PDB file of C-alpha atoms in Angstrom:
ATOM      1  CA  MET I   1       0.000   0.000   0.000  1.00 49.00           C
ATOM      2  CA  GLY I   2       1.570   3.186  -1.302  1.00 46.00           C
ATOM      3  CA  ASN I   3       3.200   5.555   1.164  1.00 53.00           C
ATOM      4  CA  PHE I   4       2.419   3.551   4.313  1.00 59.00           C
ATOM      5  CA  ASN I   5       5.689   1.853   5.154  1.00 53.00           C
ATOM      6  CA  SER I   6       5.563  -1.695   6.461  1.00 53.00           C
ATOM      7  CA  GLU I   7       8.266  -3.930   7.860  1.00 53.00           C
ATOM      8  CA  ASP I   8       9.180  -7.148   6.041  1.00 53.00           C
ATOM      9  CA  ASN I   9       7.097  -6.145   2.986  1.00 72.00           C
ATOM     10  CA  LEU I  10       3.940  -7.352   4.713  1.00 74.00           C
ATOM     11  CA  LEU I  11       1.702  -5.439   2.345  1.00 79.00           C
ATOM     12  CA  ASP I  12       3.376  -6.302  -0.950  1.00 83.00           C
ATOM     13  CA  ASP I  13       0.456  -8.467  -2.057  1.00 88.00           C
ATOM     14  CA  VAL I  14      -2.320  -6.814  -0.023  1.00 93.00           C
ATOM     15  CA  VAL I  15      -4.762  -4.352  -1.583  1.00 95.00           C
ATOM     16  CA  VAL I  16      -5.956  -1.707   0.881  1.00 96.00           C
ATOM     17  CA  ILE I  17      -8.958   0.383  -0.118  1.00 97.00           C
ATOM     18  CA  ALA I  18     -10.240   3.534   1.558  1.00 98.00           C
ATOM     19  CA  ILE I  19     -13.947   4.212   1.996  1.00 98.00           C
ATOM     20  CA  THR I  20     -14.633   7.923   2.418  1.00 97.00           C
ATOM     21  CA  GLY I  21     -17.278  10.560   1.854  1.00 96.00           C
ATOM     22  CA  ALA I  22     -18.955  13.545   3.444  1.00 95.00           C
ATOM     23  CA  ILE I  23     -20.744  13.415   6.784  1.00 95.00           C
ATOM     24  CA  ASN I  24     -23.721  11.008   6.770  1.00 96.00           C
ATOM     25  CA  SER I  25     -23.099   9.944   3.191  1.00 96.00           C
ATOM     26  CA  GLY I  26     -23.413   6.269   4.111  1.00 96.00           C
ATOM     27  CA  LYS I  27     -19.802   5.162   4.577  1.00 97.00           C
ATOM     28  CA  SER I  28     -20.689   2.994   7.558  1.00 96.00           C
ATOM     29  CA  GLU I  29     -23.512   1.292   5.672  1.00 97.00           C
ATOM     30  CA  VAL I  30     -21.102   0.379   2.883  1.00 98.00           C
ATOM     31  CA  SER I  31     -18.669  -0.938   5.490  1.00 98.00           C
ATOM     32  CA  LYS I  32     -21.398  -3.016   7.130  1.00 98.00           C
ATOM     33  CA  ILE I  33     -22.257  -4.615   3.786  1.00 98.00           C
ATOM     34  CA  LEU I  34     -18.615  -5.493   3.139  1.00 98.00           C
ATOM     35  CA  TYR I  35     -18.175  -6.771   6.696  1.00 98.00           C
ATOM     36  CA  SER I  36     -21.209  -9.027   6.296  1.00 97.00           C
ATOM     37  CA  LEU I  37     -19.442 -10.547   3.287  1.00 97.00           C
ATOM     38  CA  GLY I  38     -16.404 -11.406   5.400  1.00 96.00           C
ATOM     39  CA  TYR I  39     -14.063  -8.535   4.618  1.00 97.00           C
ATOM     40  CA  ARG I  40     -11.895  -6.782   7.185  1.00 97.00           C
ATOM     41  CA  ILE I  41     -13.029  -3.229   7.949  1.00 98.00           C
ATOM     42  CA  ILE I  42     -10.931  -0.726   9.872  1.00 98.00           C
ATOM     43  CA  ASN I  43     -12.914   2.269  11.114  1.00 98.00           C
ATOM     44  CA  THR I  44     -10.701   5.218  12.022  1.00 97.00           C
ATOM     45  CA  ASP I  45     -13.424   6.744  14.226  1.00 96.00           C
ATOM     46  CA  LEU I  46     -13.301   3.608  16.379  1.00 97.00           C
ATOM     47  CA  LEU I  47      -9.501   3.737  16.427  1.00 97.00           C
ATOM     48  CA  SER I  48      -9.721   7.355  17.573  1.00 97.00           C
ATOM     49  CA  LYS I  49     -12.085   6.406  20.408  1.00 97.00           C
ATOM     50  CA  GLN I  50      -9.724   3.607  21.397  1.00 97.00           C
ATOM     51  CA  ILE I  51      -6.801   6.025  21.594  1.00 97.00           C
ATOM     52  CA  LEU I  52      -8.820   8.636  23.507  1.00 97.00           C
ATOM     53  CA  SER I  53      -9.674   5.963  26.044  1.00 95.00           C
ATOM     54  CA  ALA I  54      -6.252   4.361  26.403  1.00 95.00           C
ATOM     55  CA  SER I  55      -3.553   6.947  25.681  1.00 97.00           C
ATOM     56  CA  SER I  56      -2.608   9.153  28.626  1.00 96.00           C
ATOM     57  CA  GLU I  57      -0.291  11.109  26.327  1.00 97.00           C
ATOM     58  CA  VAL I  58      -3.146  12.048  24.015  1.00 98.00           C
ATOM     59  CA  LYS I  59      -5.420  12.881  26.947  1.00 97.00           C
ATOM     60  CA  ASN I  60      -2.790  15.185  28.425  1.00 97.00           C
ATOM     61  CA  LEU I  61      -2.224  16.942  25.096  1.00 98.00           C
ATOM     62  CA  ILE I  62      -5.944  17.553  24.656  1.00 98.00           C
ATOM     63  CA  LYS I  63      -6.288  18.842  28.211  1.00 98.00           C
ATOM     64  CA  ALA I  64      -3.299  21.132  27.674  1.00 98.00           C
ATOM     65  CA  ASN I  65      -4.921  22.612  24.576  1.00 97.00           C
ATOM     66  CA  PHE I  66      -8.592  22.621  25.547  1.00 97.00           C
ATOM     67  CA  GLY I  67      -8.678  22.477  29.351  1.00 97.00           C
ATOM     68  CA  ASP I  68      -9.578  19.873  31.961  1.00 96.00           C
ATOM     69  CA  GLU I  69     -13.212  19.996  30.849  1.00 97.00           C
ATOM     70  CA  SER I  70     -12.093  17.965  27.807  1.00 97.00           C
ATOM     71  CA  PHE I  71     -12.533  14.851  29.953  1.00 97.00           C
ATOM     72  CA  VAL I  72     -15.226  14.145  32.531  1.00 96.00           C
ATOM     73  CA  ASN I  73     -14.575  11.243  34.908  1.00 93.00           C
ATOM     74  CA  ASN I  74     -11.706  10.290  32.578  1.00 92.00           C
ATOM     75  CA  ALA I  75     -14.119  10.020  29.626  1.00 96.00           C
ATOM     76  CA  TYR I  76     -13.736  12.166  26.508  1.00 97.00           C
ATOM     77  CA  ASN I  77     -16.209  15.058  26.608  1.00 97.00           C
ATOM     78  CA  THR I  78     -17.471  14.917  23.033  1.00 96.00           C
ATOM     79  CA  LYS I  79     -20.048  17.656  23.497  1.00 95.00           C
ATOM     80  CA  PHE I  80     -17.546  20.109  24.936  1.00 97.00           C
ATOM     81  CA  ILE I  81     -14.872  19.427  22.312  1.00 97.00           C
ATOM     82  CA  SER I  82     -17.426  19.660  19.495  1.00 96.00           C
ATOM     83  CA  GLU I  83     -18.381  23.114  20.735  1.00 95.00           C
ATOM     84  CA  GLN I  84     -14.708  24.127  20.581  1.00 97.00           C
ATOM     85  CA  VAL I  85     -13.880  22.807  17.111  1.00 97.00           C
ATOM     86  CA  PHE I  86     -17.055  23.169  15.028  1.00 96.00           C
ATOM     87  CA  GLY I  87     -18.202  26.673  14.224  1.00 93.00           C
ATOM     88  CA  ASN I  88     -17.967  29.566  11.817  1.00 89.00           C
ATOM     89  CA  THR I  89     -15.065  31.328  13.523  1.00 93.00           C
ATOM     90  CA  GLU I  90     -11.322  31.457  13.069  1.00 95.00           C
ATOM     91  CA  LEU I  91     -10.927  30.140  16.622  1.00 96.00           C
ATOM     92  CA  SER I  92     -13.001  27.025  15.965  1.00 96.00           C
ATOM     93  CA  ARG I  93     -11.112  26.328  12.762  1.00 94.00           C
ATOM     94  CA  ASN I  94      -7.790  26.692  14.585  1.00 97.00           C
ATOM     95  CA  ASN I  95      -9.046  24.442  17.371  1.00 97.00           C
ATOM     96  CA  LEU I  96     -10.022  21.768  14.848  1.00 96.00           C
ATOM     97  CA  GLN I  97      -6.529  21.891  13.366  1.00 96.00           C
ATOM     98  CA  LYS I  98      -5.047  21.504  16.860  1.00 97.00           C
ATOM     99  CA  LEU I  99      -7.262  18.515  17.632  1.00 97.00           C
ATOM    100  CA  ASN I 100      -6.448  16.847  14.315  1.00 96.00           C
ATOM    101  CA  ALA I 101      -2.726  17.431  14.877  1.00 96.00           C
ATOM    102  CA  ILE I 102      -3.012  15.601  18.192  1.00 97.00           C
ATOM    103  CA  LEU I 103      -5.210  12.712  17.040  1.00 97.00           C
ATOM    104  CA  HIS I 104      -4.194  11.979  13.466  1.00 95.00           C
ATOM    105  CA  PRO I 105      -0.628  10.672  14.054  1.00 95.00           C
ATOM    106  CA  PRO I 106      -1.548   8.012  16.664  1.00 97.00           C
ATOM    107  CA  VAL I 107      -4.676   7.028  14.709  1.00 96.00           C
ATOM    108  CA  ILE I 108      -2.614   6.558  11.543  1.00 95.00           C
ATOM    109  CA  ASP I 109      -0.012   4.503  13.451  1.00 95.00           C
ATOM    110  CA  LEU I 110      -2.726   2.271  14.915  1.00 97.00           C
ATOM    111  CA  MET I 111      -4.390   1.947  11.515  1.00 96.00           C
ATOM    112  CA  ILE I 112      -1.143   0.762   9.931  1.00 94.00           C
ATOM    113  CA  ARG I 113      -0.490  -1.715  12.752  1.00 95.00           C
ATOM    114  CA  THR I 114      -4.006  -3.091  12.375  1.00 96.00           C
ATOM    115  CA  ILE I 115      -3.598  -3.437   8.609  1.00 95.00           C
ATOM    116  CA  GLU I 116      -0.358  -5.337   9.206  1.00 94.00           C
ATOM    117  CA  GLU I 117      -2.047  -7.642  11.714  1.00 96.00           C
ATOM    118  CA  TYR I 118      -4.758  -8.467   9.190  1.00 96.00           C
ATOM    119  CA  ALA I 119      -2.155  -9.000   6.469  1.00 94.00           C
ATOM    120  CA  LEU I 120      -0.277 -11.419   8.738  1.00 94.00           C
ATOM    121  CA  SER I 121      -3.488 -13.376   9.237  1.00 95.00           C
ATOM    122  CA  GLY I 122      -3.785 -13.817   5.476  1.00 94.00           C
ATOM    123  CA  ASP I 123      -6.172 -11.073   4.392  1.00 95.00           C
ATOM    124  CA  LYS I 124      -5.459  -9.835   0.880  1.00 94.00           C
ATOM    125  CA  LEU I 125      -8.188  -7.192   0.595  1.00 96.00           C
ATOM    126  CA  ILE I 126      -8.673  -4.756   3.471  1.00 97.00           C
ATOM    127  CA  PHE I 127     -10.962  -1.724   3.716  1.00 98.00           C
ATOM    128  CA  VAL I 128     -10.418   1.416   5.804  1.00 98.00           C
ATOM    129  CA  GLU I 129     -13.407   3.636   6.546  1.00 98.00           C
ATOM    130  CA  SER I 130     -12.557   7.261   7.279  1.00 96.00           C
ATOM    131  CA  ALA I 131     -14.247  10.583   6.604  1.00 93.00           C
ATOM    132  CA  LEU I 132     -10.914  12.408   6.539  1.00 91.00           C
ATOM    133  CA  ILE I 133      -8.808  10.470   4.029  1.00 94.00           C
ATOM    134  CA  PHE I 134      -8.120  13.599   1.992  1.00 93.00           C
ATOM    135  CA  GLU I 135      -8.102  16.037   4.911  1.00 90.00           C
ATOM    136  CA  ALA I 136      -5.446  13.957   6.687  1.00 89.00           C
ATOM    137  CA  GLY I 137      -3.337  13.659   3.525  1.00 89.00           C
ATOM    138  CA  LEU I 138      -3.720   9.878   3.375  1.00 92.00           C
ATOM    139  CA  ASP I 139      -5.117   9.601  -0.137  1.00 92.00           C
ATOM    140  CA  GLU I 140      -1.777   8.741  -1.732  1.00 90.00           C
ATOM    141  CA  GLY I 141      -1.257   5.877   0.712  1.00 91.00           C
ATOM    142  CA  PHE I 142      -4.114   3.669  -0.464  1.00 95.00           C
ATOM    143  CA  ASP I 143      -4.294   1.443  -3.481  1.00 95.00           C
ATOM    144  CA  TYR I 144      -7.781   2.693  -4.331  1.00 97.00           C
ATOM    145  CA  ILE I 145     -10.360   5.080  -2.870  1.00 97.00           C
ATOM    146  CA  ILE I 146     -14.128   4.624  -2.851  1.00 98.00           C
ATOM    147  CA  MET I 147     -16.216   7.720  -2.254  1.00 97.00           C
ATOM    148  CA  VAL I 148     -19.754   7.286  -0.938  1.00 97.00           C
ATOM    149  CA  GLU I 149     -21.824  10.222  -2.143  1.00 96.00           C
ATOM    150  CA  SER I 150     -25.252  11.501  -1.117  1.00 96.00           C
ATOM    151  CA  LYS I 151     -27.101  14.737  -1.780  1.00 96.00           C
ATOM    152  CA  GLU I 152     -26.540  17.327   0.929  1.00 96.00           C
ATOM    153  CA  GLU I 153     -30.229  17.564   1.840  1.00 97.00           C
ATOM    154  CA  ILE I 154     -30.406  13.812   2.368  1.00 97.00           C
ATOM    155  CA  ARG I 155     -27.237  13.860   4.461  1.00 97.00           C
ATOM    156  CA  LYS I 156     -28.613  16.675   6.584  1.00 97.00           C
ATOM    157  CA  GLU I 157     -31.841  14.750   7.230  1.00 97.00           C
ATOM    158  CA  ARG I 158     -29.857  11.663   8.255  1.00 97.00           C
ATOM    159  CA  PHE I 159     -27.628  13.717  10.539  1.00 97.00           C
ATOM    160  CA  ILE I 160     -30.519  15.358  12.380  1.00 97.00           C
ATOM    161  CA  LYS I 161     -32.359  12.042  12.714  1.00 96.00           C
ATOM    162  CA  ASN I 162     -29.305  10.137  13.955  1.00 94.00           C
ATOM    163  CA  THR I 163     -27.813  12.748  16.280  1.00 93.00           C
ATOM    164  CA  HIS I 164     -30.840  14.850  17.304  1.00 92.00           C
ATOM    165  CA  LEU I 165     -28.678  17.898  16.670  1.00 94.00           C
ATOM    166  CA  SER I 166     -29.641  20.952  14.612  1.00 95.00           C
ATOM    167  CA  GLU I 167     -29.219  22.102  11.020  1.00 96.00           C
ATOM    168  CA  ILE I 168     -26.521  24.538  12.121  1.00 96.00           C
ATOM    169  CA  ASP I 169     -24.628  21.687  13.806  1.00 95.00           C
ATOM    170  CA  PHE I 170     -24.740  19.834  10.499  1.00 96.00           C
ATOM    171  CA  LYS I 171     -23.527  22.908   8.625  1.00 95.00           C
ATOM    172  CA  TYR I 172     -20.535  23.421  10.926  1.00 95.00           C
ATOM    173  CA  ARG I 173     -19.466  19.786  10.634  1.00 95.00           C
ATOM    174  CA  ASN I 174     -20.119  19.633   6.911  1.00 95.00           C
ATOM    175  CA  ASP I 175     -18.197  22.854   6.279  1.00 93.00           C
ATOM    176  CA  SER I 176     -15.207  21.505   8.221  1.00 93.00           C
ATOM    177  CA  GLN I 177     -14.634  18.852   5.534  1.00 92.00           C
ATOM    178  CA  LEU I 178     -13.331  19.248   2.008  1.00 92.00           C
ATOM    179  CA  ASN I 179     -15.804  19.918  -0.766  1.00 90.00           C
ATOM    180  CA  PRO I 180     -17.402  16.611  -1.891  1.00 89.00           C
ATOM    181  CA  GLN I 181     -16.664  17.527  -5.507  1.00 91.00           C
ATOM    182  CA  TYR I 182     -12.938  17.485  -4.746  1.00 92.00           C
ATOM    183  CA  LYS I 183     -13.244  14.048  -3.178  1.00 93.00           C
ATOM    184  CA  ARG I 184     -15.244  12.787  -6.142  1.00 93.00           C
ATOM    185  CA  GLU I 185     -12.625  13.986  -8.606  1.00 94.00           C
ATOM    186  CA  HIS I 186      -9.793  12.382  -6.642  1.00 95.00           C
ATOM    187  CA  SER I 187     -11.454   9.042  -5.868  1.00 97.00           C
ATOM    188  CA  ASP I 188     -11.175   5.912  -7.991  1.00 97.00           C
ATOM    189  CA  PHE I 189     -14.820   4.879  -7.549  1.00 98.00           C
ATOM    190  CA  VAL I 190     -18.027   6.630  -6.494  1.00 97.00           C
ATOM    191  CA  ILE I 191     -21.039   4.915  -4.935  1.00 97.00           C
ATOM    192  CA  GLU I 192     -24.210   7.007  -4.918  1.00 96.00           C
ATOM    193  CA  ASN I 193     -26.390   6.536  -1.850  1.00 97.00           C
ATOM    194  CA  ASN I 194     -29.531   8.579  -2.400  1.00 96.00           C
ATOM    195  CA  SER I 195     -32.243   5.945  -2.108  1.00 93.00           C
ATOM    196  CA  ASN I 196     -32.562   2.782  -0.006  1.00 95.00           C
ATOM    197  CA  LEU I 197     -30.357   0.105   1.534  1.00 95.00           C
ATOM    198  CA  GLU I 198     -31.295  -2.446  -1.138  1.00 96.00           C
ATOM    199  CA  ASN I 199     -29.994  -0.202  -3.922  1.00 97.00           C
ATOM    200  CA  LEU I 200     -26.869   0.582  -1.929  1.00 97.00           C
ATOM    201  CA  GLN I 201     -26.180  -3.113  -1.403  1.00 97.00           C
ATOM    202  CA  SER I 202     -26.603  -3.746  -5.119  1.00 97.00           C
ATOM    203  CA  SER I 203     -24.101  -0.971  -5.925  1.00 97.00           C
ATOM    204  CA  VAL I 204     -21.580  -2.334  -3.421  1.00 98.00           C
ATOM    205  CA  LEU I 205     -21.862  -5.886  -4.762  1.00 98.00           C
ATOM    206  CA  SER I 206     -21.407  -4.694  -8.340  1.00 97.00           C
ATOM    207  CA  LEU I 207     -18.340  -2.666  -7.427  1.00 97.00           C
ATOM    208  CA  LEU I 208     -16.924  -5.523  -5.371  1.00 97.00           C
ATOM    209  CA  GLU I 209     -16.831  -7.737  -8.449  1.00 96.00           C
ATOM    210  CA  ILE I 210     -14.561  -5.148 -10.071  1.00 96.00           C
ATOM    211  CA  ILE I 211     -12.456  -4.586  -6.957  1.00 95.00           C
ATOM    212  CA  LYS I 212     -11.678  -8.288  -6.584  1.00 93.00           C
ATOM    213  CA  LEU I 213      -9.996  -8.191  -9.996  1.00 93.00           C
ATOM    214  CA  LEU I 214      -7.912  -5.083  -9.381  1.00 91.00           C
ATOM    215  CA  PRO I 215      -4.126  -5.356  -9.162  1.00 90.00           C
ATOM    216  CA  LYS I 216      -2.153  -3.651  -6.447  1.00 89.00           C
ATOM    217  CA  LYS I 217      -1.523  -0.097  -7.535  1.00 84.00           C
ATOM    218  CA  GLN I 218       2.001   0.691  -8.651  1.00 73.00           C
ATOM    219  CA  PHE I 219       3.139   3.915  -7.013  1.00 61.00           C
TER     220      PHE I 219
END
């Protein structure tokens, strides 16, 4: 896999594919479909939660930058941090950059270690789900990138339904990510998710037949 270095050439014959897309586009649904078919899925949000729970170094860095209120009873205060990093101000944008600078390196390290573990167990096709493939500068590290795309109005409806937050909360989070058009233009495949789960599953299965035939990308 491209720019992600691995000891002992563990990944020389392993194809690693990113699944990305804007907020509430349906990345997790695509991952669930692939997981149900027996494929390994690495979710960087889950890796981030694992690090926030286990790494005292990361906790201390976040507290140093955002205050002790960042953690309540040693648990990450998602609501508080969200209020600091999502908004239409220069401060919130700077805070988001600070948070990403703290979290991205250990998440990427854990992602690579997990990929290597799966490769050692014999997996030849591994998927990584992450909203921030392009934002974190990881796009050149994967063999291929799948973008899951949905209309903004549909994504907003899903967000409000799933989180019980407001339209402005959606806007702040949506605006914090790169323009979906950029991601579309720089992805290898696009799955549209504007209707129902049955149609999404059909699209994933069709694309999977192509993916299984793909060679490892030559960088």
